[in-house]
Coordinates of C-alpha atoms in Angstrom, one line a residue:
M263 CA -17.4 2.8 -20.0
P264 CA -19.9 5.5 -20.7
I265 CA -19.7 8.4 -18.3
L266 CA -21.8 11.7 -18.4
P267 CA -21.3 15.1 -16.8
I268 CA -22.7 15.5 -13.3
G269 CA -21.6 18.8 -11.8
V270 CA -19.1 20.9 -9.9
R271 CA -18.5 21.2 -6.2
T272 CA -16.3 23.6 -4.3
Q273 CA -14.6 23.5 -0.9
G274 CA -13.0 26.8 0.0
T275 CA -10.6 27.7 -2.8
R276 CA -10.4 24.0 -3.9
R277 CA -12.5 23.0 -6.9
L278 CA -13.7 19.5 -7.5
T279 CA -15.6 18.4 -10.6
L280 CA -17.6 15.2 -10.8
V281 CA -18.0 14.1 -14.4
R282 CA -19.1 11.1 -16.4
H283 CA -17.0 10.5 -19.4
A284 CA -18.0 8.8 -22.7
G285 CA -15.5 6.6 -24.4
A286 CA -12.0 5.5 -23.4
Y287 CA -9.5 7.6 -21.6
E288 CA -6.7 9.1 -23.5
M289 CA -3.4 7.3 -23.0
R290 CA -0.7 9.5 -21.4
N291 CA 3.0 9.3 -21.2
T292 CA 4.2 7.9 -17.9
I293 CA 7.6 7.6 -16.2
N294 CA 8.6 4.0 -15.5
R295 CA 12.2 2.9 -15.7
R296 CA 14.0 0.2 -13.7
Q297 CA 16.9 2.6 -13.5
L298 CA 14.7 5.0 -11.5
L299 CA 14.0 2.2 -9.0
V300 CA 17.7 1.4 -8.6
A301 CA 18.6 5.1 -8.3
L302 CA 16.0 5.7 -5.6
A303 CA 17.1 2.6 -3.6
T304 CA 20.8 3.7 -3.8
A305 CA 20.0 7.3 -2.9
S306 CA 17.8 6.7 0.1
M307 CA 20.0 4.9 2.7
A308 CA 19.3 7.4 5.5
S309 CA 20.0 6.2 9.1
P310 CA 16.9 5.6 11.3
A311 CA 15.9 8.3 13.8
W312 CA 16.2 6.0 16.8
N313 CA 16.3 2.3 17.7
A314 CA 14.2 -0.1 19.8
L315 CA 16.0 0.7 23.0
A316 CA 15.8 4.5 22.7
E317 CA 13.5 6.7 24.8
P318 CA 10.1 7.3 23.2
P319 CA 10.3 10.1 20.6
L320 CA 9.2 13.7 21.3
G321 CA 5.8 14.9 20.1
V322 CA 5.2 17.6 17.5
N323 CA 5.9 20.4 20.0
G324 CA 8.9 18.7 21.6
V325 CA 6.8 17.2 24.5
Q326 CA 7.6 13.7 25.7
L327 CA 4.9 11.3 24.8
V328 CA 3.1 9.7 27.7
G329 CA 1.9 6.2 28.3
E330 CA 3.6 2.8 27.9
P331 CA 3.4 0.5 24.9
T332 CA 0.8 -2.2 24.9
Q333 CA 3.7 -4.7 24.2
L334 CA 7.1 -3.1 24.4
I335 CA 9.5 -4.7 22.0
T336 CA 13.2 -4.6 23.0
A337 CA 16.2 -5.4 20.7
N338 CA 16.3 -8.9 22.1
D339 CA 12.7 -9.5 21.3
L340 CA 12.8 -8.4 17.7
P341 CA 12.0 -11.3 15.3
A342 CA 14.2 -12.6 12.5
A343 CA 12.6 -12.4 9.1
R344 CA 11.8 -15.2 6.7
V345 CA 13.5 -13.9 3.5
V346 CA 12.6 -14.8 -0.1
R347 CA 14.1 -13.6 -3.3
L348 CA 11.7 -13.9 -6.2
P349 CA 13.1 -15.8 -9.1
P350 CA 12.9 -13.8 -12.4
V351 CA 10.6 -15.1 -15.1
D352 CA 13.3 -14.7 -17.8
D353 CA 17.0 -14.1 -18.2
R354 CA 16.7 -10.4 -18.9
V355 CA 16.0 -9.5 -15.3
K356 CA 18.6 -10.4 -12.7
Q357 CA 16.7 -9.5 -9.5
V358 CA 13.0 -8.7 -8.9
V359 CA 12.2 -5.6 -6.9
V360 CA 9.0 -6.1 -4.9
T361 CA 6.6 -3.3 -5.7
A362 CA 3.2 -4.3 -4.2
L363 CA 1.6 -6.8 -1.8
A364 CA -1.9 -8.0 -1.1
I365 CA -3.2 -10.5 1.5
D366 CA -5.9 -12.9 0.6
P367 CA -8.7 -12.5 3.2
R368 CA -9.2 -16.3 3.1
G369 CA -5.7 -16.8 4.4
E370 CA -4.4 -18.9 1.5
W371 CA -2.5 -16.5 -0.8
L372 CA -0.1 -13.6 -0.7
A373 CA -0.1 -11.7 -4.0
V374 CA 3.3 -10.2 -4.8
A375 CA 4.0 -7.9 -7.7
G376 CA 7.5 -7.2 -9.0
D377 CA 9.1 -4.7 -11.3
D378 CA 9.2 -7.5 -14.0
H379 CA 5.5 -6.8 -14.5
V380 CA 4.1 -10.1 -13.3
I381 CA 2.1 -11.1 -10.2
R382 CA 3.1 -14.1 -8.2
L383 CA 0.8 -16.0 -5.9
L384 CA 2.6 -17.4 -2.8
R385 CA 1.2 -19.6 -0.1
Q386 CA 1.0 -17.4 3.0
E387 CA 2.2 -20.2 5.3
T388 CA 5.2 -21.5 3.3
L389 CA 5.9 -18.5 0.9
Q390 CA 6.1 -21.1 -1.9
I391 CA 5.3 -19.6 -5.3
V392 CA 2.5 -21.5 -6.9
R393 CA 1.4 -19.4 -9.8
T394 CA 2.2 -16.3 -11.8
L395 CA -0.2 -14.0 -13.6
G396 CA 0.9 -12.6 -16.9
D397 CA 4.3 -12.8 -18.6
G398 CA 5.4 -9.3 -18.1
Q399 CA 5.3 -8.4 -21.8
R400 CA 1.7 -9.1 -22.9
S401 CA 3.1 -11.2 -25.6
G402 CA 1.4 -13.9 -27.7
E403 CA -1.9 -13.9 -29.6
S404 CA -4.0 -13.3 -26.5
P405 CA -2.0 -11.0 -24.3
I406 CA -2.9 -10.8 -20.6
G407 CA -1.5 -9.0 -17.6
H408 CA 0.7 -6.0 -17.5
S409 CA 3.5 -4.6 -19.7
D410 CA 4.9 -2.1 -17.2
M411 CA 5.6 -1.8 -13.5
I412 CA 2.7 -2.9 -11.2
R413 CA 2.2 -0.5 -8.4
T414 CA -0.9 -1.7 -6.6
L415 CA -2.7 -5.0 -5.7
A416 CA -5.9 -5.5 -3.8
F417 CA -8.2 -8.4 -3.0
D418 CA -11.9 -7.8 -2.5
A419 CA -13.4 -8.6 0.9
T420 CA -14.4 -12.2 -0.1
G421 CA -11.1 -13.0 -1.7
S422 CA -12.9 -13.8 -5.0
R423 CA -11.2 -11.1 -7.0
L424 CA -7.7 -9.7 -7.2
A425 CA -7.2 -6.3 -8.8
S426 CA -3.9 -5.0 -10.2
A427 CA -2.8 -1.8 -11.8
G428 CA 0.3 0.2 -12.6
N429 CA 2.2 2.3 -15.0
D430 CA 0.7 0.8 -18.1
G431 CA -2.6 2.4 -17.3
R432 CA -4.4 -1.0 -17.2
L433 CA -6.7 -2.1 -14.3
V434 CA -6.9 -5.9 -14.4
I435 CA -9.3 -7.9 -12.3
W436 CA -8.4 -11.6 -11.8
D437 CA -11.1 -14.2 -11.0
R438 CA -10.1 -16.6 -8.2
N439 CA -13.0 -18.9 -9.0
E440 CA -11.6 -19.4 -12.5
Q441 CA -8.0 -20.1 -11.6
F442 CA -7.3 -16.4 -11.6
R443 CA -8.1 -15.9 -15.2
V444 CA -8.8 -12.3 -16.3
L445 CA -12.3 -11.4 -15.4
Q446 CA -12.1 -7.8 -16.7
E447 CA -9.5 -5.4 -18.1
I448 CA -9.9 -1.7 -18.2
G449 CA -7.3 0.0 -20.4
S450 CA -6.3 3.4 -21.7
A451 CA -6.2 5.1 -18.3
P452 CA -3.3 7.2 -16.9
A453 CA -0.7 5.4 -14.9
L454 CA -2.3 4.1 -11.7
A455 CA -0.8 4.2 -8.2
C456 CA -3.5 2.6 -6.1
V457 CA -6.7 0.5 -6.4
N458 CA -9.1 -0.7 -3.8
F459 CA -12.5 -2.5 -3.5
S460 CA -15.4 -1.1 -1.4
P461 CA -16.4 -3.3 1.6
T462 CA -19.3 -4.7 -0.3
G463 CA -17.3 -5.2 -3.5
H464 CA -19.9 -3.4 -5.6
Q465 CA -17.5 -0.5 -6.3
M466 CA -13.8 0.0 -6.9
V467 CA -11.6 3.1 -6.7
A468 CA -8.4 3.8 -8.6
V469 CA -6.1 6.8 -8.5
G470 CA -2.9 7.7 -10.4
F471 CA -0.4 10.4 -11.1
D472 CA -2.8 13.1 -12.0
K473 CA -6.1 14.6 -10.8
E474 CA -8.4 11.8 -11.8
V475 CA -10.2 9.5 -9.3
F476 CA -12.0 6.6 -11.0
L477 CA -15.0 5.1 -9.4
I478 CA -15.8 1.8 -11.1
S479 CA -19.2 0.1 -10.3
N480 CA -20.8 -3.2 -11.2
E481 CA -23.4 -1.1 -13.0
P482 CA -21.8 0.5 -16.1
T483 CA -24.0 3.6 -15.9
K484 CA -22.6 4.4 -12.5
N485 CA -18.9 4.6 -13.4
D486 CA -17.8 8.1 -12.3
R487 CA -14.6 10.1 -12.4
L488 CA -13.7 12.7 -9.9
L489 CA -11.4 15.5 -10.7
C490 CA -9.5 17.6 -8.1
D491 CA -6.7 20.1 -7.9
C492 CA -4.1 17.6 -6.7
N493 CA -2.2 16.4 -9.8
D494 CA -0.4 13.5 -8.2
L495 CA -2.7 11.1 -6.3
R496 CA -1.0 8.2 -4.6
C497 CA -3.5 6.4 -2.3
C498 CA -7.2 5.6 -1.8
V499 CA -9.1 3.5 0.7
Y500 CA -12.8 2.9 1.8
R501 CA -14.0 3.2 5.4
H502 CA -15.3 0.0 6.9
D503 CA -18.9 1.1 6.6
G504 CA -18.5 2.0 2.9
E505 CA -19.9 5.5 3.6
A506 CA -16.6 7.4 3.1
L507 CA -13.7 7.2 0.7
A508 CA -10.3 8.7 1.6
I509 CA -7.9 9.9 -1.1
A510 CA -4.5 11.7 -0.8
G511 CA -1.4 12.6 -2.7
R512 CA 1.1 15.2 -3.5
D513 CA -0.5 18.3 -1.9
G514 CA -0.7 16.8 1.6
H515 CA -4.5 17.1 1.7
L516 CA -6.7 14.3 3.0
H517 CA -9.8 14.2 0.8
L518 CA -12.9 12.4 2.1
F519 CA -15.8 11.7 -0.3
D520 CA -19.2 10.0 -0.2
P521 CA -18.5 7.2 -2.7
K522 CA -22.2 6.9 -3.6
T523 CA -22.7 10.5 -4.6
G524 CA -19.2 11.9 -5.1
K525 CA -19.9 14.6 -2.6
L526 CA -16.9 16.0 -0.8
I527 CA -17.3 15.4 2.9
A528 CA -14.0 16.9 4.1
D529 CA -10.8 18.3 2.8
Q530 CA -8.0 18.8 5.4
H531 CA -4.5 20.0 4.7
L532 CA -2.8 17.8 7.4
H533 CA 0.5 16.9 5.8
E534 CA 3.3 19.2 4.6
R535 CA 4.6 16.8 1.9
R536 CA 3.2 14.1 -0.3
V537 CA 1.0 11.5 1.4
R538 CA 2.1 8.0 0.3
D539 CA -0.2 5.6 2.0
L540 CA -3.6 5.4 3.9
A541 CA -5.4 2.8 6.0
F542 CA -8.3 2.8 8.4
M543 CA -7.9 1.2 11.8
P544 CA -9.9 -2.0 12.1
N545 CA -13.7 -1.4 12.1
S546 CA -13.0 2.2 12.9
D547 CA -13.5 5.8 11.6
I548 CA -9.9 6.6 12.3
L549 CA -7.7 7.1 9.2
V550 CA -3.9 6.6 9.4
S551 CA -1.7 8.3 6.9
V552 CA 2.1 8.5 6.3
D553 CA 4.0 11.1 4.2
E554 CA 7.4 11.8 2.7
D555 CA 8.3 14.0 5.7
G556 CA 8.5 10.9 8.0
V557 CA 5.2 11.8 9.7
I558 CA 2.5 9.3 10.7
L559 CA -1.0 10.8 11.5
R560 CA -4.3 9.6 12.9
W561 CA -7.5 11.5 11.9
D562 CA -11.0 10.8 13.1
T563 CA -13.1 11.0 9.9
R564 CA -16.3 11.2 11.8
T565 CA -15.4 14.1 14.1
N566 CA -12.9 15.7 11.7
E567 CA -10.3 15.7 14.6
V568 CA -6.6 15.0 14.3
L569 CA -5.9 12.5 17.1
S570 CA -2.1 12.0 16.6
R571 CA 0.7 13.4 14.6
Q572 CA 4.2 12.0 15.1
K573 CA 7.4 12.3 13.1
I574 CA 9.1 8.9 13.4
T575 CA 12.0 9.1 11.0
S576 CA 14.2 11.5 9.1
G577 CA 13.6 9.6 5.9
R578 CA 10.5 9.4 3.8
L579 CA 7.7 7.0 4.6
F580 CA 6.2 5.0 1.6
S581 CA 3.9 2.4 3.2
L582 CA 2.0 1.4 6.3
A583 CA 0.2 -1.6 7.5
I584 CA -2.3 -2.0 10.4
V585 CA -1.0 -4.8 12.7
D586 CA -3.8 -4.6 15.2
S587 CA -5.9 -2.0 17.1
H588 CA -2.8 -0.7 18.9
R589 CA 0.1 -1.2 16.5
I590 CA 1.0 0.2 13.1
A591 CA 3.9 -0.7 10.9
A592 CA 5.4 2.0 8.7
A593 CA 8.4 2.0 6.4
G594 CA 10.2 3.9 3.7
S595 CA 13.5 5.2 2.6
D596 CA 15.6 4.5 5.8
D597 CA 15.4 0.7 5.1
V598 CA 13.7 0.2 8.5
I599 CA 10.2 -1.0 9.4
H600 CA 9.0 1.1 12.4
L601 CA 6.6 -0.5 14.8
V602 CA 4.4 2.4 16.1
D603 CA 2.2 1.8 19.1
L604 CA -0.7 3.7 20.5
A605 CA 0.0 5.0 24.1
D606 CA -2.3 4.5 27.1
D607 CA -3.8 7.9 26.6
G608 CA -5.4 6.6 23.3
R609 CA -3.9 9.5 21.3
S610 CA -0.1 9.6 21.4
L611 CA 2.1 7.5 19.1
Y612 CA 5.6 6.3 19.6
V613 CA 8.0 3.8 18.1
S614 CA 8.2 0.6 20.2
G615 CA 10.6 -1.3 17.9
Q616 CA 12.2 -1.5 14.5
L617 CA 12.5 -4.4 12.1
R618 CA 15.8 -4.3 10.4
G619 CA 17.2 -6.3 7.5
H620 CA 16.2 -4.6 4.3
V621 CA 19.1 -2.9 2.4
G622 CA 17.2 -0.4 0.4
S623 CA 13.9 1.4 0.6
V624 CA 10.9 -0.6 1.8
A625 CA 8.3 0.0 -0.9
T626 CA 5.3 -1.9 0.4
L627 CA 3.9 -3.5 3.6
A628 CA 1.0 -5.8 4.5
A629 CA 0.0 -7.4 7.8
V630 CA -2.3 -10.1 9.0
D631 CA -2.6 -12.2 12.2
G632 CA 0.4 -10.6 13.8
M633 CA 2.6 -11.1 10.8
V634 CA 4.1 -8.3 8.7
F635 CA 5.1 -8.8 5.1
S636 CA 7.5 -6.3 3.5
G637 CA 9.1 -5.9 0.1
G638 CA 11.4 -3.3 -1.4
F639 CA 14.3 -2.2 -3.6
D640 CA 16.7 -4.8 -2.2
A641 CA 14.8 -7.4 -4.2
T642 CA 13.6 -9.3 -1.2
L643 CA 10.2 -10.3 0.3
R644 CA 10.3 -10.6 4.0
R645 CA 7.9 -12.0 6.6
W646 CA 8.1 -11.0 10.2
D647 CA 6.1 -12.8 12.8
L648 CA 5.4 -10.5 15.7
N649 CA 3.5 -13.1 17.8
R650 CA 5.7 -13.5 20.9
N651 CA 5.7 -17.3 20.7
A652 CA 7.1 -17.2 17.2
M653 CA 9.9 -14.7 17.8
A654 CA 12.3 -17.1 19.5
D655 CA 11.3 -20.0 17.2
S656 CA 12.1 -17.9 14.1
K657 CA 15.6 -17.0 15.5
I658 CA 16.4 -20.7 16.2
A659 CA 15.1 -21.9 12.8
L660 CA 16.3 -19.1 10.6
G661 CA 19.0 -17.2 12.3
N662 CA 19.3 -13.5 11.7
D663 CA 18.5 -13.8 7.9
G664 CA 16.7 -16.9 7.1
S665 CA 17.0 -16.5 3.4
T666 CA 15.2 -18.8 1.0
P667 CA 17.2 -18.8 -2.3
A668 CA 15.5 -18.5 -5.6
S669 CA 16.7 -22.0 -6.7
E670 CA 13.7 -22.9 -8.8
P671 CA 12.3 -20.9 -11.8
T672 CA 9.0 -19.2 -11.2
P673 CA 6.2 -21.5 -12.1
R674 CA 3.7 -20.3 -14.7

């Protein structure tokens, strides 16, 4: 995609360059080994900081948080999970580690990526695998899909397109209207960690393990690339109005850009360690972020004010999902999904409950209609229904670990 120079912008001592680049990007060496996943899962079995019956945690300065949860979850209330183990596509892989999730806005599909380099489309209601995208090797005369670990999945707002990207440096767009055939493939990029669509679907953003931020438009002449000082970018997300794009990574800064012009709106050093995930609250200017220091933070991107900062675990946080306007799910290396509620004061955060069952780091989360989906290094996909009427039903029907065995091969 042809891209031409635009200019340089500075913010304090931080330098950001907006460029347009002609030709394909140079392919770079990336780290991607299944052994690394297994090693990370084995090494990160830290105990959770507290449980569902504990007192609300202390704030940043040791002050007890005020307010009561909107819906306090006790140990007896916690739901059992529906558990699915993804069947491998071939005999070379024994178990499939879940690396990325995306929820279809139309309510039909759950897209699940594994470390076997393929995408599975499951029905949200039954968790039945209906289709796989790619073969994990890009073999055959017309190779499609990915040849390395997929790290990120995203549907557009209409559910018409599914984007996937990962360590092989390919960004693949799958067309729902054509049985999820490949609509477009962009190759020769660095390893990519996160991809997202703008609210209108006219633009996409992708970031990876270096300083490049790719802005991909429907108009080829408007495909831009941002460069910044952070050499390890992990997450990117658009605000609901499409007027701001949040990006973060290794240096703990939250970068806010105007996605139309590339202008830097704000650059705040709000985390001490690597930021692993970002999400905006529903129809809100408030950005939620989690980091490898176990901290969850809420930042008002309109007023540039930090509303909440709370350490919720001694482990590292890898992923978050917005459950509703008052509840956030966050998870990482301690094997636990922390349910974090907004207190009555509208600012303080505290853990109202924990979802336990994973044996290994939780790599990815997604949420819709009161349900939380989780996947991780224990090679399981889990669905937790937080709707009160469903909690007792799930225990009766599924017990403490309603596992669905991988008795059938993955359909192609």
